[in-house]
Amino acid sequence: MKVLVTGGTGYIGSHTAVELLRAGYDVEVLDNLVNSKESTLDNIEKITHIKPKFYKVDLRNYDETLRVFAETNFDAVIHFAGLKAVGESVEKPLEYYENNIGGTINLLRVMDETRVGKLIFSSSATVYGDQGAKAYDEKMTTGVKITNPYGWTKAMIEQIIRDYAKANPEFSATILRYFNPIGADKSGLLGEDPNGIPNNLLPIITKVYRGELSELTIFGDDYPTDDGSCKRDFIHVTDLALGHLAALEKMHPGVRTYNLGSGVATSVFEVVKMFNEETGEELPIKIGKRRAGDLAEFYANPSLAEKELEWKTKLTVRDAIKDTLNYLKNLE
């Protein structure tokens, strides 16, 4: 099966490309390199001994996207390409709506024209918003209390995919809602190393550890949790990538939606403690005020994916920390 991975040089896209290649899929990668590097393909090759064919294309360019599909007969598309920084989306909403939604509409138009009928979409647990729950499942309402444009783009794209599938009964789509991806490939050659100040906990921790940031600010220690810090569902990026393979193997006409998470909530303080234990050092921390919109506890009910995709997480938060530290050694 030939699979196109859009955003395939990004963090989750590159790990998924690796797992696809390990499983014997024929993989090609499309990316505009706005938030990633073409050299990632070299590391994919070092891991798998296969270098995917690469297209430097922005999905907002319909003609260039169509040329890619006209050149190759793809069996399926896994769609990661998009801007993903929550804070930035608040500052640049139009850019996020144009890029994420416009690019996806073009992709669907091209898939329609070239009769590619299978799509896996990289969505997010942000589509649930704040519903006063701890564990979130796929039956819950989405698009109600979303707090940022990034989350809205994901919710809107999900609806666009459903509407397209309704008009095209043979079309197969799987929407995967991620919780909090962390970690790195076991090889140490792929991982997360964002530019600037990251939005996510573990990349911020690693920047403090490497001396790029002076301290880790923990936003609130008075939440109604065991230790007062927020609790989140952290999922190892390799488990997440394998979730895409599981979804690809179980595709049927229509739209199916799954949470990809561990079903376990780990607190910020617990993550810091594990990181300190693995490094033998103490991260400098500062307790700050709560951030607007932060939930005390937020994690997946992943039972549907376990039942229908025969998928569940196997790696732990500590595994993710160890693999991240291994990746950092290769950056030195």
PDB file of C-alpha atoms in Angstrom, residues 170-303:
ATOM      1  CA  GLU A 170     -17.406   5.125  -0.639  1.00  0.00           C
ATOM      2  CA  PHE A 171     -14.987   7.472   1.107  1.00  0.00           C
ATOM      3  CA  SER A 172     -13.232   6.130   4.214  1.00  0.00           C
ATOM      4  CA  ALA A 173     -11.986   8.490   6.910  1.00  0.00           C
ATOM      5  CA  THR A 174     -10.608   7.963  10.398  1.00  0.00           C
ATOM      6  CA  ILE A 175     -10.274  10.904  12.768  1.00  0.00           C
ATOM      7  CA  LEU A 176      -7.717  10.426  15.540  1.00  0.00           C
ATOM      8  CA  ARG A 177      -7.891  12.739  18.538  1.00  0.00           C
ATOM      9  CA  TYR A 178      -4.539  12.994  20.300  1.00  0.00           C
ATOM     10  CA  PHE A 179      -4.006  13.877  23.915  1.00  0.00           C
ATOM     11  CA  ASN A 180      -0.424  14.843  24.916  1.00  0.00           C
ATOM     12  CA  PRO A 181       2.282  13.293  22.698  1.00  0.00           C
ATOM     13  CA  ILE A 182       5.767  13.095  24.228  1.00  0.00           C
ATOM     14  CA  GLY A 183       8.982  11.144  23.753  1.00  0.00           C
ATOM     15  CA  ALA A 184      11.217  10.176  20.859  1.00  0.00           C
ATOM     16  CA  ASP A 185      12.049   7.239  18.640  1.00  0.00           C
ATOM     17  CA  LYS A 186      14.023   4.525  20.423  1.00  0.00           C
ATOM     18  CA  SER A 187      16.900   5.091  17.973  1.00  0.00           C
ATOM     19  CA  GLY A 188      17.514   8.567  19.383  1.00  0.00           C
ATOM     20  CA  LEU A 189      17.497   9.969  15.848  1.00  0.00           C
ATOM     21  CA  LEU A 190      14.004  11.479  15.888  1.00  0.00           C
ATOM     22  CA  GLY A 191      12.358  13.559  18.577  1.00  0.00           C
ATOM     23  CA  GLU A 192      10.846  16.920  19.413  1.00  0.00           C
ATOM     24  CA  ASP A 193      13.088  19.995  19.293  1.00  0.00           C
ATOM     25  CA  PRO A 194      10.823  22.987  18.614  1.00  0.00           C
ATOM     26  CA  ASN A 195      12.074  26.463  17.809  1.00  0.00           C
ATOM     27  CA  GLY A 196      11.480  29.202  20.371  1.00  0.00           C
ATOM     28  CA  ILE A 197       9.606  28.588  23.616  1.00  0.00           C
ATOM     29  CA  PRO A 198       7.548  25.397  23.336  1.00  0.00           C
ATOM     30  CA  ASN A 199       3.915  25.045  24.369  1.00  0.00           C
ATOM     31  CA  ASN A 200       4.195  21.525  25.746  1.00  0.00           C
ATOM     32  CA  LEU A 201       5.603  20.383  29.070  1.00  0.00           C
ATOM     33  CA  LEU A 202       8.388  17.949  28.169  1.00  0.00           C
ATOM     34  CA  PRO A 203      10.020  20.157  25.492  1.00  0.00           C
ATOM     35  CA  ILE A 204      10.025  23.031  27.997  1.00  0.00           C
ATOM     36  CA  ILE A 205      11.608  20.738  30.600  1.00  0.00           C
ATOM     37  CA  THR A 206      14.337  19.729  28.145  1.00  0.00           C
ATOM     38  CA  LYS A 207      15.102  23.362  27.304  1.00  0.00           C
ATOM     39  CA  VAL A 208      15.499  24.108  31.030  1.00  0.00           C
ATOM     40  CA  TYR A 209      17.685  21.003  31.395  1.00  0.00           C
ATOM     41  CA  ARG A 210      19.905  22.151  28.504  1.00  0.00           C
ATOM     42  CA  GLY A 211      20.173  25.674  29.933  1.00  0.00           C
ATOM     43  CA  GLU A 212      18.188  27.313  27.134  1.00  0.00           C
ATOM     44  CA  LEU A 213      15.589  28.447  29.680  1.00  0.00           C
ATOM     45  CA  SER A 214      16.485  29.519  33.214  1.00  0.00           C
ATOM     46  CA  GLU A 215      13.646  27.726  34.998  1.00  0.00           C
ATOM     47  CA  LEU A 216      10.442  25.761  34.614  1.00  0.00           C
ATOM     48  CA  THR A 217       7.311  27.676  35.528  1.00  0.00           C
ATOM     49  CA  ILE A 218       4.543  25.456  36.869  1.00  0.00           C
ATOM     50  CA  PHE A 219       1.267  27.263  36.379  1.00  0.00           C
ATOM     51  CA  GLY A 220      -0.604  26.635  39.607  1.00  0.00           C
ATOM     52  CA  ASP A 221      -0.047  24.248  42.499  1.00  0.00           C
ATOM     53  CA  ASP A 222      -3.509  24.594  44.038  1.00  0.00           C
ATOM     54  CA  TYR A 223      -5.641  22.482  41.696  1.00  0.00           C
ATOM     55  CA  PRO A 224      -7.932  19.811  43.194  1.00  0.00           C
ATOM     56  CA  THR A 225      -5.494  17.004  42.330  1.00  0.00           C
ATOM     57  CA  ASP A 226      -3.261  14.762  44.446  1.00  0.00           C
ATOM     58  CA  ASP A 227      -0.324  17.177  44.411  1.00  0.00           C
ATOM     59  CA  GLY A 228      -2.001  20.425  43.327  1.00  0.00           C
ATOM     60  CA  SER A 229      -0.616  20.483  39.777  1.00  0.00           C
ATOM     61  CA  CYS A 230      -2.543  19.811  36.568  1.00  0.00           C
ATOM     62  CA  LYS A 231      -2.826  16.214  35.371  1.00  0.00           C
ATOM     63  CA  ARG A 232      -2.670  15.235  31.715  1.00  0.00           C
ATOM     64  CA  ASP A 233      -2.767  12.131  29.540  1.00  0.00           C
ATOM     65  CA  PHE A 234       0.753  11.790  28.122  1.00  0.00           C
ATOM     66  CA  ILE A 235       1.179   9.330  25.248  1.00  0.00           C
ATOM     67  CA  HIS A 236       4.523   8.158  23.867  1.00  0.00           C
ATOM     68  CA  VAL A 237       4.878   9.326  20.266  1.00  0.00           C
ATOM     69  CA  THR A 238       5.744   5.782  19.136  1.00  0.00           C
ATOM     70  CA  ASP A 239       2.487   4.451  20.585  1.00  0.00           C
ATOM     71  CA  LEU A 240       0.711   7.320  18.847  1.00  0.00           C
ATOM     72  CA  ALA A 241       2.375   6.484  15.526  1.00  0.00           C
ATOM     73  CA  LEU A 242       1.375   2.843  15.880  1.00  0.00           C
ATOM     74  CA  GLY A 243      -2.199   4.002  16.432  1.00  0.00           C
ATOM     75  CA  HIS A 244      -2.166   5.326  12.859  1.00  0.00           C
ATOM     76  CA  LEU A 245      -1.058   1.950  11.542  1.00  0.00           C
ATOM     77  CA  ALA A 246      -3.843   0.261  13.466  1.00  0.00           C
ATOM     78  CA  ALA A 247      -6.346   2.734  12.011  1.00  0.00           C
ATOM     79  CA  LEU A 248      -5.017   2.230   8.486  1.00  0.00           C
ATOM     80  CA  GLU A 249      -5.520  -1.513   8.733  1.00  0.00           C
ATOM     81  CA  LYS A 250      -9.146  -1.139   9.931  1.00  0.00           C
ATOM     82  CA  MET A 251     -10.549   1.380   7.459  1.00  0.00           C
ATOM     83  CA  HIS A 252     -14.100   1.061   6.114  1.00  0.00           C
ATOM     84  CA  PRO A 253     -16.386   3.425   4.161  1.00  0.00           C
ATOM     85  CA  GLY A 254     -17.719   6.197   6.369  1.00  0.00           C
ATOM     86  CA  VAL A 255     -16.121   8.177   9.201  1.00  0.00           C
ATOM     87  CA  ARG A 256     -14.830   6.742  12.456  1.00  0.00           C
ATOM     88  CA  THR A 257     -13.382   8.716  15.346  1.00  0.00           C
ATOM     89  CA  TYR A 258     -11.028   7.503  18.063  1.00  0.00           C
ATOM     90  CA  ASN A 259      -9.186   8.910  21.047  1.00  0.00           C
ATOM     91  CA  LEU A 260      -5.499   8.044  21.135  1.00  0.00           C
ATOM     92  CA  GLY A 261      -4.369   8.321  24.737  1.00  0.00           C
ATOM     93  CA  SER A 262      -3.175   6.174  27.595  1.00  0.00           C
ATOM     94  CA  GLY A 263      -6.241   6.642  29.782  1.00  0.00           C
ATOM     95  CA  VAL A 264      -3.907   7.605  32.644  1.00  0.00           C
ATOM     96  CA  ALA A 265      -3.469  11.110  34.053  1.00  0.00           C
ATOM     97  CA  THR A 266       0.021  12.109  35.201  1.00  0.00           C
ATOM     98  CA  SER A 267       0.636  15.361  37.051  1.00  0.00           C
ATOM     99  CA  VAL A 268       3.169  18.035  36.156  1.00  0.00           C
ATOM    100  CA  PHE A 269       5.007  17.451  39.424  1.00  0.00           C
ATOM    101  CA  GLU A 270       5.146  13.699  38.705  1.00  0.00           C
ATOM    102  CA  VAL A 271       6.717  14.313  35.289  1.00  0.00           C
ATOM    103  CA  VAL A 272       9.306  16.667  36.809  1.00  0.00           C
ATOM    104  CA  LYS A 273      10.109  14.111  39.531  1.00  0.00           C
ATOM    105  CA  MET A 274      10.644  11.347  36.967  1.00  0.00           C
ATOM    106  CA  PHE A 275      12.839  13.620  34.837  1.00  0.00           C
ATOM    107  CA  ASN A 276      14.963  14.518  37.863  1.00  0.00           C
ATOM    108  CA  GLU A 277      15.316  10.839  38.755  1.00  0.00           C
ATOM    109  CA  GLU A 278      16.471   9.951  35.232  1.00  0.00           C
ATOM    110  CA  THR A 279      19.018  12.785  35.025  1.00  0.00           C
ATOM    111  CA  GLY A 280      20.147  12.814  38.651  1.00  0.00           C
ATOM    112  CA  GLU A 281      19.682  16.581  38.646  1.00  0.00           C
ATOM    113  CA  GLU A 282      17.096  18.961  40.082  1.00  0.00           C
ATOM    114  CA  LEU A 283      15.323  21.198  37.608  1.00  0.00           C
ATOM    115  CA  PRO A 284      14.932  24.799  38.815  1.00  0.00           C
ATOM    116  CA  ILE A 285      11.200  25.449  39.111  1.00  0.00           C
ATOM    117  CA  LYS A 286       8.972  28.396  39.888  1.00  0.00           C
ATOM    118  CA  ILE A 287       5.321  28.248  40.853  1.00  0.00           C
ATOM    119  CA  GLY A 288       3.302  30.685  38.797  1.00  0.00           C
ATOM    120  CA  LYS A 289      -0.343  31.639  38.663  1.00  0.00           C
ATOM    121  CA  ARG A 290      -2.907  29.429  37.002  1.00  0.00           C
ATOM    122  CA  ARG A 291      -3.291  29.944  33.266  1.00  0.00           C
ATOM    123  CA  ALA A 292      -6.719  30.793  31.912  1.00  0.00           C
ATOM    124  CA  GLY A 293      -8.351  27.751  30.358  1.00  0.00           C
ATOM    125  CA  ASP A 294      -6.158  25.119  32.030  1.00  0.00           C
ATOM    126  CA  LEU A 295      -8.162  22.149  33.324  1.00  0.00           C
ATOM    127  CA  ALA A 296      -7.253  20.414  36.567  1.00  0.00           C
ATOM    128  CA  GLU A 297      -7.430  16.946  35.030  1.00  0.00           C
ATOM    129  CA  PHE A 298      -7.885  15.865  31.421  1.00  0.00           C
ATOM    130  CA  TYR A 299      -7.371  12.388  30.005  1.00  0.00           C
ATOM    131  CA  ALA A 300      -8.701   9.987  27.404  1.00  0.00           C
ATOM    132  CA  ASN A 301     -11.096   7.130  27.613  1.00  0.00           C
ATOM    133  CA  PRO A 302      -9.295   5.037  24.955  1.00  0.00           C
ATOM    134  CA  SER A 303     -11.540   1.974  25.199  1.00  0.00           C
TER     135      SER A 303
END
